[in-house]
Tab-separated table of C-alpha atoms in Angstrom:
chain	number	residue	atom	x	y	z
Q	1	MET	CA	1.519	24.475	-9.757
Q	2	GLY	CA	-1.461	26.231	-8.373
Q	3	ASP	CA	-1.960	29.872	-9.258
Q	4	HIS	CA	-1.619	31.735	-6.002
Q	5	ASP	CA	-0.144	34.991	-7.224
Q	6	HIS	CA	-3.394	36.744	-6.645
Q	7	ALA	CA	-5.160	38.241	-3.674
Q	8	ILE	CA	-8.684	36.974	-3.011
Q	9	ALA	CA	-11.304	39.004	-1.221
Q	10	GLY	CA	-14.933	38.199	-0.525
Q	11	SER	CA	-17.633	40.339	-2.079
Q	12	PRO	CA	-21.424	40.083	-2.202
Q	13	THR	CA	-21.447	39.056	-5.866
Q	14	GLY	CA	-18.585	36.628	-5.806
Q	15	VAL	CA	-14.892	36.636	-5.075
Q	16	THR	CA	-12.572	39.165	-6.651
Q	17	ALA	CA	-8.994	38.310	-7.526
Q	18	VAL	CA	-6.392	40.917	-8.380
Q	19	GLY	CA	-3.056	39.719	-9.699
Q	20	ARG	CA	0.145	41.174	-11.040
Q	21	ASN	CA	1.861	40.239	-14.266
Q	22	ASP	CA	5.608	39.728	-14.666
Q	23	ARG	CA	6.134	43.437	-15.257
Q	24	GLY	CA	4.554	44.168	-11.903
Q	25	GLU	CA	1.444	45.808	-13.363
Q	26	ILE	CA	-1.826	45.168	-11.602
Q	27	SER	CA	-4.123	43.144	-13.834
Q	28	GLU	CA	-7.822	43.726	-14.373
Q	29	PRO	CA	-9.826	42.448	-11.388
Q	30	PHE	CA	-11.357	39.059	-12.034
Q	31	VAL	CA	-14.584	38.123	-10.274
Q	32	TRP	CA	-14.960	34.465	-9.457
Q	33	ALA	CA	-18.664	33.986	-9.845
Q	34	LEU	CA	-19.081	30.295	-9.108
Q	35	PRO	CA	-22.768	29.506	-8.556
Q	36	ARG	CA	-23.739	28.857	-4.948
Q	37	LEU	CA	-24.298	25.272	-3.878
Q	38	SER	CA	-26.775	24.234	-1.236
Q	39	TRP	CA	-25.696	21.786	1.465
Q	40	ARG	CA	-27.832	19.170	-0.302
Q	41	GLN	CA	-25.885	19.661	-3.546
Q	42	THR	CA	-22.552	19.586	-1.713
Q	43	ARG	CA	-23.583	16.356	0.044
Q	44	ALA	CA	-24.582	14.867	-3.320
Q	45	ARG	CA	-21.135	15.684	-4.711
Q	46	ILE	CA	-19.412	14.158	-1.689
Q	47	ARG	CA	-21.571	11.048	-2.072
Q	48	ALA	CA	-20.626	10.791	-5.757
Q	49	ASP	CA	-16.933	11.145	-4.864
Q	50	ARG	CA	-17.254	8.443	-2.204
Q	51	ASP	CA	-19.133	6.081	-4.534
Q	52	ARG	CA	-16.552	6.448	-7.285
Q	53	LEU	CA	-13.679	5.826	-4.882
Q	54	LYS	CA	-15.506	2.847	-3.416
Q	55	SER	CA	-16.198	1.304	-6.820
Q	56	LEU	CA	-12.616	1.903	-7.917
Q	57	LEU	CA	-11.184	0.226	-4.838
Q	58	LEU	CA	-13.692	-2.609	-4.848
Q	59	ALA	CA	-13.117	-3.355	-8.526
Q	60	ASN	CA	-9.375	-3.503	-8.073
Q	61	ALA	CA	-8.870	-4.915	-4.615
Q	62	GLY	CA	-11.897	-7.223	-4.586
Q	63	PHE	CA	-12.932	-6.410	-1.021
Q	64	PRO	CA	-14.375	-3.318	0.698
Q	65	GLN	CA	-11.981	-0.978	2.450
Q	66	PRO	CA	-12.630	1.647	5.113
Q	67	ILE	CA	-13.452	4.543	2.793
Q	68	LEU	CA	-13.761	7.127	5.552
Q	69	LEU	CA	-10.112	6.587	6.427
Q	70	HIS	CA	-8.885	6.703	2.855
Q	71	PRO	CA	-6.682	9.783	2.254
Q	72	SER	CA	-8.519	10.473	-1.018
Q	73	PHE	CA	-11.895	10.696	0.676
Q	74	VAL	CA	-10.647	12.913	3.524
Q	75	CYS	CA	-8.897	15.240	1.113
Q	76	VAL	CA	-11.854	15.525	-1.288
Q	77	PHE	CA	-14.307	15.927	1.611
Q	78	LEU	CA	-12.357	18.878	3.043
Q	79	TYR	CA	-12.051	20.426	-0.421
Q	80	ARG	CA	-15.831	20.150	-0.946
Q	81	ILE	CA	-16.507	21.905	2.363
Q	82	SER	CA	-14.025	24.678	1.599
Q	83	ASN	CA	-15.481	25.056	-1.916
Q	84	HIS	CA	-18.990	25.246	-0.456
Q	85	PHE	CA	-17.995	28.132	1.808
Q	86	PHE	CA	-16.110	29.820	-1.023
Q	87	ARG	CA	-19.172	29.722	-3.261
Q	88	ALA	CA	-21.280	31.107	-0.421
Q	89	GLY	CA	-18.887	34.061	-0.058
Q	90	HIS	CA	-17.390	32.972	3.290
Q	91	SER	CA	-13.804	33.295	2.174
Q	92	PHE	CA	-12.384	33.048	5.729
Q	93	LEU	CA	-14.035	29.674	6.387
Q	94	ALA	CA	-13.071	28.522	2.904
Q	95	ARG	CA	-9.478	29.432	3.588
Q	96	LEU	CA	-9.598	27.721	6.974
Q	97	PHE	CA	-10.696	24.373	5.491
Q	98	TRP	CA	-8.227	24.778	2.634
Q	99	GLN	CA	-5.358	25.229	5.118
Q	100	PHE	CA	-6.608	22.377	7.292
Q	101	ASN	CA	-6.685	20.118	4.232
Q	102	ALA	CA	-3.114	21.078	3.352
Q	103	MET	CA	-2.001	20.455	6.929
Q	104	LEU	CA	-3.778	17.128	7.303
Q	105	THR	CA	-3.352	15.501	3.904
Q	106	GLY	CA	-0.597	17.547	2.257
Q	107	ALA	CA	-2.854	18.458	-0.680
Q	108	ASP	CA	-3.119	22.093	-1.741
Q	109	ILE	CA	-6.521	22.264	-3.439
Q	110	SER	CA	-7.679	25.827	-3.755
Q	111	ALA	CA	-11.162	26.608	-2.504
Q	112	ALA	CA	-11.751	28.425	-5.796
Q	113	ALA	CA	-11.082	25.303	-7.891
Q	114	ASP	CA	-14.232	24.050	-9.589
Q	115	LEU	CA	-13.942	20.260	-9.775
Q	116	GLY	CA	-16.823	18.073	-10.862
Q	117	GLU	CA	-18.237	15.167	-8.886
Q	118	GLY	CA	-16.493	11.803	-8.842
Q	119	LEU	CA	-13.150	13.354	-7.936
Q	120	VAL	CA	-10.494	10.881	-6.786
Q	121	ILE	CA	-7.064	11.914	-5.524
Q	122	MET	CA	-5.202	8.701	-4.924
Q	123	SER	CA	-2.391	9.929	-2.710
Q	124	PRO	CA	-2.954	13.574	-1.774
Q	125	ALA	CA	0.493	14.430	-0.378
Q	126	GLY	CA	2.197	16.837	-2.758
Q	127	THR	CA	-0.841	17.443	-4.941
Q	128	ALA	CA	-1.626	21.036	-5.978
Q	129	ILE	CA	-4.858	21.790	-7.819
Q	130	MET	CA	-6.307	25.027	-9.124
Q	131	GLY	CA	-8.569	25.377	-12.153
Q	132	THR	CA	-11.721	23.797	-13.499
Q	133	ALA	CA	-12.351	20.132	-14.265
Q	134	GLY	CA	-15.341	18.047	-15.271
Q	135	ARG	CA	-16.688	14.849	-13.759
Q	136	ASN	CA	-14.580	11.882	-12.653
Q	137	LEU	CA	-11.188	13.524	-12.544
Q	138	THR	CA	-8.502	11.097	-11.331
Q	139	VAL	CA	-5.389	12.619	-9.826
Q	140	MET	CA	-2.595	10.187	-9.062
Q	141	PRO	CA	0.276	10.834	-6.635
Q	142	CYS	CA	2.118	14.160	-6.940
Q	143	ALA	CA	0.140	15.249	-10.013
Q	144	GLY	CA	-1.600	18.586	-10.279
Q	145	MET	CA	-2.983	21.405	-12.342
Q	146	GLY	CA	-2.758	25.143	-12.138
Q	147	GLY	CA	-1.324	28.338	-13.525
Q	148	GLU	CA	1.944	28.928	-15.276
Q	149	LEU	CA	4.041	32.040	-14.821
Q	150	GLY	CA	3.550	34.722	-17.443
Q	151	ARG	CA	0.309	33.445	-19.029
Q	152	ARG	CA	-2.914	34.947	-17.775
Q	153	GLU	CA	-5.431	34.379	-20.573
Q	154	ASN	CA	-8.810	33.121	-19.515
Q	155	VAL	CA	-10.117	30.006	-21.238
Q	156	GLY	CA	-13.091	29.741	-18.920
Q	157	ALA	CA	-11.417	28.597	-15.716
Q	158	GLY	CA	-10.063	31.912	-14.459
Q	159	PRO	CA	-7.009	33.900	-15.492
Q	160	GLY	CA	-4.141	31.623	-16.482
Q	161	LEU	CA	-5.857	28.443	-15.312
Q	162	PRO	CA	-6.546	25.153	-17.133
Q	163	LEU	CA	-9.961	23.851	-18.101
Q	164	LEU	CA	-10.224	20.035	-18.045
Q	165	GLY	CA	-13.050	17.945	-19.480
Q	166	ASP	CA	-14.695	14.840	-18.035
Q	167	GLU	CA	-12.898	11.554	-17.239
Q	168	VAL	CA	-9.398	13.027	-17.304
Q	169	ILE	CA	-6.581	11.024	-15.686
Q	170	LEU	CA	-3.441	12.739	-14.417
Q	171	GLU	CA	-0.777	10.104	-13.786
Q	172	PRO	CA	1.937	10.495	-11.119
Q	173	HIS	CA	4.069	13.653	-11.443
Q	174	SER	CA	2.053	14.978	-14.385
Q	175	GLY	CA	0.434	18.367	-14.678
Q	176	ALA	CA	-1.838	20.588	-16.730
Q	177	LEU	CA	-0.341	24.063	-16.619
Q	178	GLY	CA	-1.495	27.419	-17.884
Q	179	PRO	CA	-4.594	28.580	-19.746
Q	180	ILE	CA	-5.240	25.406	-21.746
Q	181	ARG	CA	-8.214	23.246	-22.652
Q	182	VAL	CA	-7.873	19.517	-22.057
Q	183	GLY	CA	-10.600	17.432	-23.694
Q	184	THR	CA	-12.775	14.629	-22.381
Q	185	GLY	CA	-11.148	11.263	-21.668
Q	186	VAL	CA	-7.590	12.559	-21.900
Q	187	ARG	CA	-4.826	10.713	-20.061
Q	188	VAL	CA	-1.653	12.566	-19.196
Q	189	THR	CA	1.097	10.044	-18.501
Q	190	GLY	CA	3.585	10.328	-15.674
Q	191	GLY	CA	6.102	13.150	-15.576
Q	192	VAL	CA	4.499	15.136	-18.402
Q	193	ALA	CA	3.488	18.776	-18.011
Q	194	VAL	CA	0.846	19.700	-20.593
Q	195	THR	CA	1.022	23.358	-21.612
Q	196	ARG	CA	-1.041	23.209	-24.844
Q	197	ASP	CA	-4.630	22.309	-25.696
Q	198	VAL	CA	-5.350	18.575	-25.978
Q	199	PRO	CA	-8.336	17.258	-27.992
Q	200	ASP	CA	-10.811	14.691	-26.670
Q	201	GLY	CA	-9.682	11.103	-26.130
Q	202	PHE	CA	-5.943	11.654	-26.504
Q	203	VAL	CA	-3.073	10.261	-24.452
Q	204	VAL	CA	-0.208	12.655	-23.769
Q	205	GLU	CA	2.973	10.607	-23.472
Q	206	GLY	CA	6.423	11.525	-22.285
Q	207	PRO	CA	9.763	10.185	-23.513
Q	208	THR	CA	10.371	6.445	-23.350
Q	209	PRO	CA	13.162	5.432	-20.972
Q	210	ARG	CA	16.458	3.883	-22.074
Q	211	PHE	CA	18.272	1.031	-20.350
Q	212	ILE	CA	22.012	1.366	-19.793
Q	213	PRO	CA	24.000	-1.516	-18.220
Q	214	ARG	CA	25.383	-0.538	-14.840
Q	215	ARG	CA	29.170	-0.418	-14.979
Q	216	ASP	CA	29.532	-0.487	-11.218
Q	217	LEU	CA	27.995	-3.971	-11.103
Q	218	SER	CA	30.085	-5.549	-13.893
R	1	MET	CA	-8.654	-13.547	5.359
R	2	LYS	CA	-7.812	-11.282	2.431
R	3	ALA	CA	-5.651	-12.431	-0.438
R	4	VAL	CA	-2.068	-12.539	0.751
R	5	SER	CA	0.701	-12.990	-1.761
R	6	SER	CA	2.831	-16.094	-1.641
R	7	GLU	CA	5.857	-13.813	-1.363
R	8	CYS	CA	4.652	-12.547	2.004
R	9	LEU	CA	4.118	-16.071	3.265
R	10	SER	CA	7.483	-17.288	1.975
R	11	ARG	CA	9.190	-14.359	3.703
R	12	GLU	CA	7.231	-15.205	6.869
R	13	HIS	CA	5.675	-11.773	7.095
R	14	HIS	CA	2.823	-13.291	9.079
R	15	ARG	CA	5.193	-13.916	11.993
R	16	ALA	CA	5.941	-11.174	14.503
R	17	HIS	CA	9.697	-11.653	14.272
R	18	ALA	CA	9.508	-10.451	10.648
R	19	ILE	CA	8.844	-6.949	11.988
R	20	ARG	CA	11.917	-7.109	14.206
R	21	VAL	CA	14.161	-8.538	11.489
R	22	GLY	CA	12.900	-6.056	8.900
R	23	LEU	CA	13.338	-3.087	11.202
R	24	ALA	CA	16.766	-4.242	12.362
R	25	GLU	CA	17.996	-4.307	8.764
R	26	ASP	CA	16.311	-0.987	8.001
R	27	MET	CA	18.130	0.472	10.993
R	28	LEU	CA	21.413	-1.072	9.927
R	29	ARG	CA	20.967	0.545	6.528
R	30	HIS	CA	20.259	3.855	8.251
R	31	PHE	CA	23.422	3.586	10.340
R	32	THR	CA	25.617	2.726	7.350
R	33	LYS	CA	24.262	5.214	4.837
R	34	SER	CA	26.860	7.946	5.471
R	35	PRO	CA	30.291	8.303	7.125
R	36	GLU	CA	28.675	10.451	9.850
R	37	ASN	CA	26.192	7.717	10.667
R	38	ARG	CA	28.865	5.036	10.507
R	39	ALA	CA	30.870	6.987	13.086
R	40	LEU	CA	28.016	6.864	15.595
R	41	LYS	CA	28.332	4.614	18.589
R	42	ILE	CA	25.317	2.374	18.423
R	43	CYS	CA	23.519	2.179	21.732
R	44	VAL	CA	19.930	2.288	22.947
R	45	ARG	CA	19.849	6.069	22.734
R	46	THR	CA	21.046	6.242	19.118
R	47	ARG	CA	18.671	3.445	18.152
R	48	LEU	CA	15.762	5.286	19.720
R	49	SER	CA	16.853	8.483	18.076
R	50	ALA	CA	17.026	6.709	14.717
R	51	LEU	CA	13.608	5.188	15.224
R	52	LEU	CA	12.141	8.648	15.674
R	53	THR	CA	13.447	9.882	12.323
R	54	PRO	CA	10.689	10.107	9.686
R	55	GLU	CA	12.461	7.447	7.613
R	56	LEU	CA	12.451	4.702	10.217
R	57	MET	CA	9.162	5.750	11.812
R	58	ALA	CA	7.444	5.406	8.446
R	59	LEU	CA	9.016	2.002	7.862
R	60	ALA	CA	8.138	0.802	11.376
R	61	LEU	CA	4.504	1.796	10.953
R	62	TYR	CA	4.390	0.168	7.535
R	63	ARG	CA	5.863	-3.102	8.873
R	64	VAL	CA	3.328	-3.225	11.706
R	65	ALA	CA	0.466	-2.468	9.289
R	66	HIS	CA	1.674	-5.137	6.875
R	67	PHE	CA	1.971	-7.710	9.661
R	68	LEU	CA	-1.610	-6.977	10.753
R	69	TYR	CA	-2.870	-7.085	7.173
R	70	VAL	CA	-1.239	-10.452	6.488
R	71	ASN	CA	-2.832	-11.797	9.673
R	72	GLY	CA	-6.305	-10.711	8.603
R	73	ARG	CA	-6.565	-7.567	10.786
R	74	TRP	CA	-6.963	-5.365	7.749
R	75	ARG	CA	-9.110	-2.670	9.360
R	76	ILE	CA	-6.440	-1.878	11.963
R	77	ALA	CA	-3.822	-2.192	9.234
R	78	PHE	CA	-5.525	0.526	7.181
R	79	CYS	CA	-5.860	2.691	10.298
R	80	ILE	CA	-2.110	2.446	10.909
R	81	THR	CA	-1.447	3.217	7.252
R	82	TRP	CA	-3.621	6.320	7.633
R	83	LEU	CA	-1.674	7.267	10.762
R	84	ASN	CA	1.551	6.823	8.826
R	85	PHE	CA	0.173	9.089	6.123
R	86	LEU	CA	-0.907	11.646	8.701
R	87	ILE	CA	2.441	11.772	10.485
R	88	ASN	CA	4.914	11.262	7.677
R	89	LYS	CA	2.861	11.941	4.524
R	90	VAL	CA	4.098	8.650	3.126
R	91	ASN	CA	1.670	6.275	1.489
R	92	ILE	CA	2.853	2.677	1.682
R	93	THR	CA	-0.186	0.456	1.485
R	94	PRO	CA	-0.414	-2.459	3.928
R	95	GLN	CA	-0.748	-4.903	1.031
R	96	SER	CA	2.750	-3.989	-0.171
R	97	CYS	CA	5.436	-6.550	0.520
R	98	ILE	CA	8.818	-4.913	1.074
R	99	GLY	CA	11.855	-6.915	2.089
R	100	PRO	CA	14.235	-5.894	4.889
R	101	GLY	CA	16.855	-3.179	4.531
R	102	CYS	CA	14.628	-0.554	2.953
R	103	ARG	CA	15.644	3.081	2.819
R	104	LEU	CA	13.326	6.053	2.422
R	105	ALA	CA	15.531	9.071	1.898
R	106	HIS	CA	12.758	11.639	2.403
R	107	PRO	CA	9.427	9.979	3.152
R	108	ALA	CA	7.012	12.849	2.491
R	109	GLY	CA	5.200	12.271	-0.782
R	110	VAL	CA	6.589	8.784	-1.398
R	111	THR	CA	3.929	6.378	-2.641
R	112	PHE	CA	4.459	2.627	-2.819
R	113	HIS	CA	2.081	-0.158	-3.679
R	114	GLY	CA	3.756	-3.305	-4.911
R	115	SER	CA	6.325	-5.828	-3.834
R	116	ALA	CA	10.057	-5.445	-3.480
R	117	GLY	CA	12.970	-7.560	-2.340
R	118	ARG	CA	15.771	-6.632	0.027
R	119	GLY	CA	17.548	-3.290	-0.019
R	120	LEU	CA	14.882	-1.177	-1.697
R	121	THR	CA	15.751	2.535	-1.908
R	122	LEU	CA	13.102	5.176	-2.497
R	123	TYR	CA	14.249	8.747	-2.938
R	124	SER	CA	12.019	11.763	-2.518
R	125	LEU	CA	8.608	11.716	-4.213
R	126	ALA	CA	9.220	8.337	-5.852
R	127	VAL	CA	5.996	6.639	-6.908
R	128	CYS	CA	5.447	2.932	-7.513
R	129	CYS	CA	1.832	1.934	-8.040
R	130	PRO	CA	-0.473	-0.095	-10.274
R	131	ASP	CA	-2.175	1.521	-13.207
R	132	SER	CA	-5.216	3.726	-12.517
R	133	SER	CA	-5.630	2.773	-8.888
R	134	LEU	CA	-3.306	2.952	-5.936
R	135	ASN	CA	-5.068	0.281	-3.946
R	136	GLY	CA	-5.356	-2.122	-6.840
R	137	ALA	CA	-4.941	-5.846	-6.496
R	138	MET	CA	-1.386	-6.979	-5.919
R	139	ALA	CA	-1.508	-8.888	-9.211
R	140	SER	CA	-1.538	-5.584	-11.083
R	141	ALA	CA	1.143	-3.971	-8.932
R	142	PRO	CA	4.811	-3.642	-9.876
R	143	LYS	CA	7.258	-6.295	-8.685
R	144	LEU	CA	10.732	-5.096	-7.818
R	145	GLY	CA	13.748	-7.326	-7.278
R	146	ASP	CA	16.520	-6.988	-4.700
R	147	ASN	CA	18.541	-3.769	-4.336
R	148	VAL	CA	16.360	-1.705	-6.638
R	149	ALA	CA	16.594	2.074	-6.305
R	150	LEU	CA	14.026	4.611	-7.473
R	151	GLY	CA	15.419	8.097	-7.959
R	152	ALA	CA	13.698	11.305	-6.980
R	153	HIS	CA	10.407	11.870	-8.838
R	154	ALA	CA	10.730	8.477	-10.560
R	155	VAL	CA	7.487	6.687	-11.447
R	156	VAL	CA	6.959	2.950	-11.908
R	157	ILE	CA	3.399	2.310	-12.985
R	158	GLY	CA	1.674	-0.915	-14.026
R	159	SER	CA	2.148	-4.631	-13.450
R	160	PHE	CA	5.770	-4.893	-14.500
R	161	CYS	CA	8.830	-6.646	-13.156
R	162	ILE	CA	12.091	-4.911	-12.410
R	163	GLY	CA	15.211	-7.036	-12.104
R	164	ASP	CA	17.717	-7.159	-9.268
R	165	GLY	CA	20.135	-4.261	-8.863
R	166	THR	CA	18.335	-1.966	-11.291
R	167	ARG	CA	18.475	1.752	-10.639
R	168	ILE	CA	15.834	4.073	-12.021
R	169	ALA	CA	17.159	7.570	-12.478
R	170	GLN	CA	15.351	10.689	-11.364
R	171	ALA	CA	12.168	11.842	-13.121
R	172	VAL	CA	11.854	8.682	-15.241
R	173	ARG	CA	8.463	7.127	-15.927
R	174	LEU	CA	8.852	3.395	-16.366
R	175	ALA	CA	5.881	1.444	-17.703
R	176	SER	CA	7.623	-1.681	-18.968
R	177	ASP	CA	9.714	-4.540	-17.644
R	178	ALA	CA	13.324	-3.721	-16.835
R	179	PRO	CA	16.138	-6.308	-16.835
R	180	ALA	CA	18.473	-6.830	-13.911
R	181	GLY	CA	21.506	-4.635	-13.362
R	182	VAL	CA	20.651	-1.690	-15.574
R	183	LEU	CA	20.378	2.026	-15.127
R	184	VAL	CA	17.094	3.367	-16.510
R	185	VAL	CA	17.357	6.932	-17.759
R	186	SER	CA	15.016	9.222	-19.631
R	187	SER	CA	15.600	9.462	-23.360
R	188	SER	CA	14.661	13.122	-23.483
R	189	VAL	CA	17.275	15.688	-24.354
R	190	ARG	CA	19.001	17.567	-21.589
R	191	PRO	CA	17.339	20.747	-20.398
R	192	ARG	CA	18.427	23.795	-22.328
R	193	ILE	CA	19.454	26.773	-20.245
R	194	ARG	CA	18.830	30.208	-21.718
R	195	ALA	CA	18.776	33.711	-20.339
R	196	ARG	CA	15.272	34.911	-19.580
R	197	SER	CA	15.842	37.955	-21.755
R	198	GLU	CA	16.035	35.622	-24.801
R	199	LEU	CA	12.435	34.542	-24.294
R	200	PRO	CA	9.769	36.636	-26.009
R	201	GLY	CA	7.805	38.880	-23.648
R	202	GLN	CA	9.876	38.002	-20.587
R	203	PRO	CA	11.673	40.537	-18.399
R	204	SER	CA	15.439	40.313	-18.106
R	205	ARG	CA	15.256	39.791	-14.341
R	206	PRO	CA	12.576	38.235	-12.195
R	207	SER	CA	10.586	41.030	-10.622
R	208	GLY	CA	9.645	39.187	-7.442
R	209	LEU	CA	6.373	41.075	-7.362
R	210	ALA	CA	4.357	37.897	-7.523
R	211	MET	CA	5.558	37.098	-4.020
R	212	GLU	CA	4.484	40.496	-2.739
R	213	SER	CA	0.947	40.135	-4.001
R	214	ARG	CA	0.209	36.965	-2.049
């Protein structure tokens, strides 16, 4: 997961990505023109992420927890900083924070990913994210979103990348892959890789497990 | 003091010797997991060496964090959990109650929030957590019996009970109760293997150019 088969270079108008398709041909250059964010706007997003995480933990655990030490907050904080620099055209600093995030938390969240406020990544180790998502995205352990080999259409999130709506939940080991649109309020259950469009409010379910008696115990 | 499950109190996890007993059984499991390990002469050096493996280091840090959490020192407990995450990339919350003799085959990416009996086995990237939130209340966390094994990439999600001796195969998502002594497998069909040239618009051989363009 995570579409990294492209080279990114800073430019005054945005960030240009040039990729190659499976036949080795160089694709048309794509300019990532994410609007710049001021530090005030970035801080507001971080605050919204922190508040959502806090409310989620408080509602479930019933007592406050040290949010600043929570892996989700650290991971999302570093992503927000790297995304801020990316939007400002400082691709080196963006890359630096991206790498630091991967080293510290084990999450590979591209600086070019455009994720709305209220982002929660429950256990960042093994998470890979690239694409666009709306508000209140919940990413559970080892889930992710990104490109799929051989598909480079643009649905509004960049070439070959998924576009997720608001309030989407990605359960453990699930993924949204390729140029697809996932609607608002969609829940992708564990172990499922979505490669097609999903309308609003749907649950994408995988196969139900079967129980077989263990012969080695009998 | 935060809510502590009766299981923790019945297993005497609030006493310091629980750390020693738990770690001793974890280490015993480590030394008996393979013929090579069984052939080792157990001495202080091999014990220290074992303790510095990611598997046992992660379990040691978890047991200390859990002990502190049960005794009301939850801030330090969360700090140690964060340290465990930082070093080993394993996320075992301090609220979790895991019995002695646990085995983490490859700790990085393993996530556990729930309770389990003796002899728990977690293979790589196994996830066991309550629905929608990792740090949810223990009441909504999964409860695993003795000698339960979660295969690689297996997911147990929600407040369900899993019986003793149950094995969950790799890449299975279990969101229901499971009886004791069963093997839980996915009902999906086996993966179909085809030549890439059979797929429409695919080259016959991987070009490898995607790697060059990084």
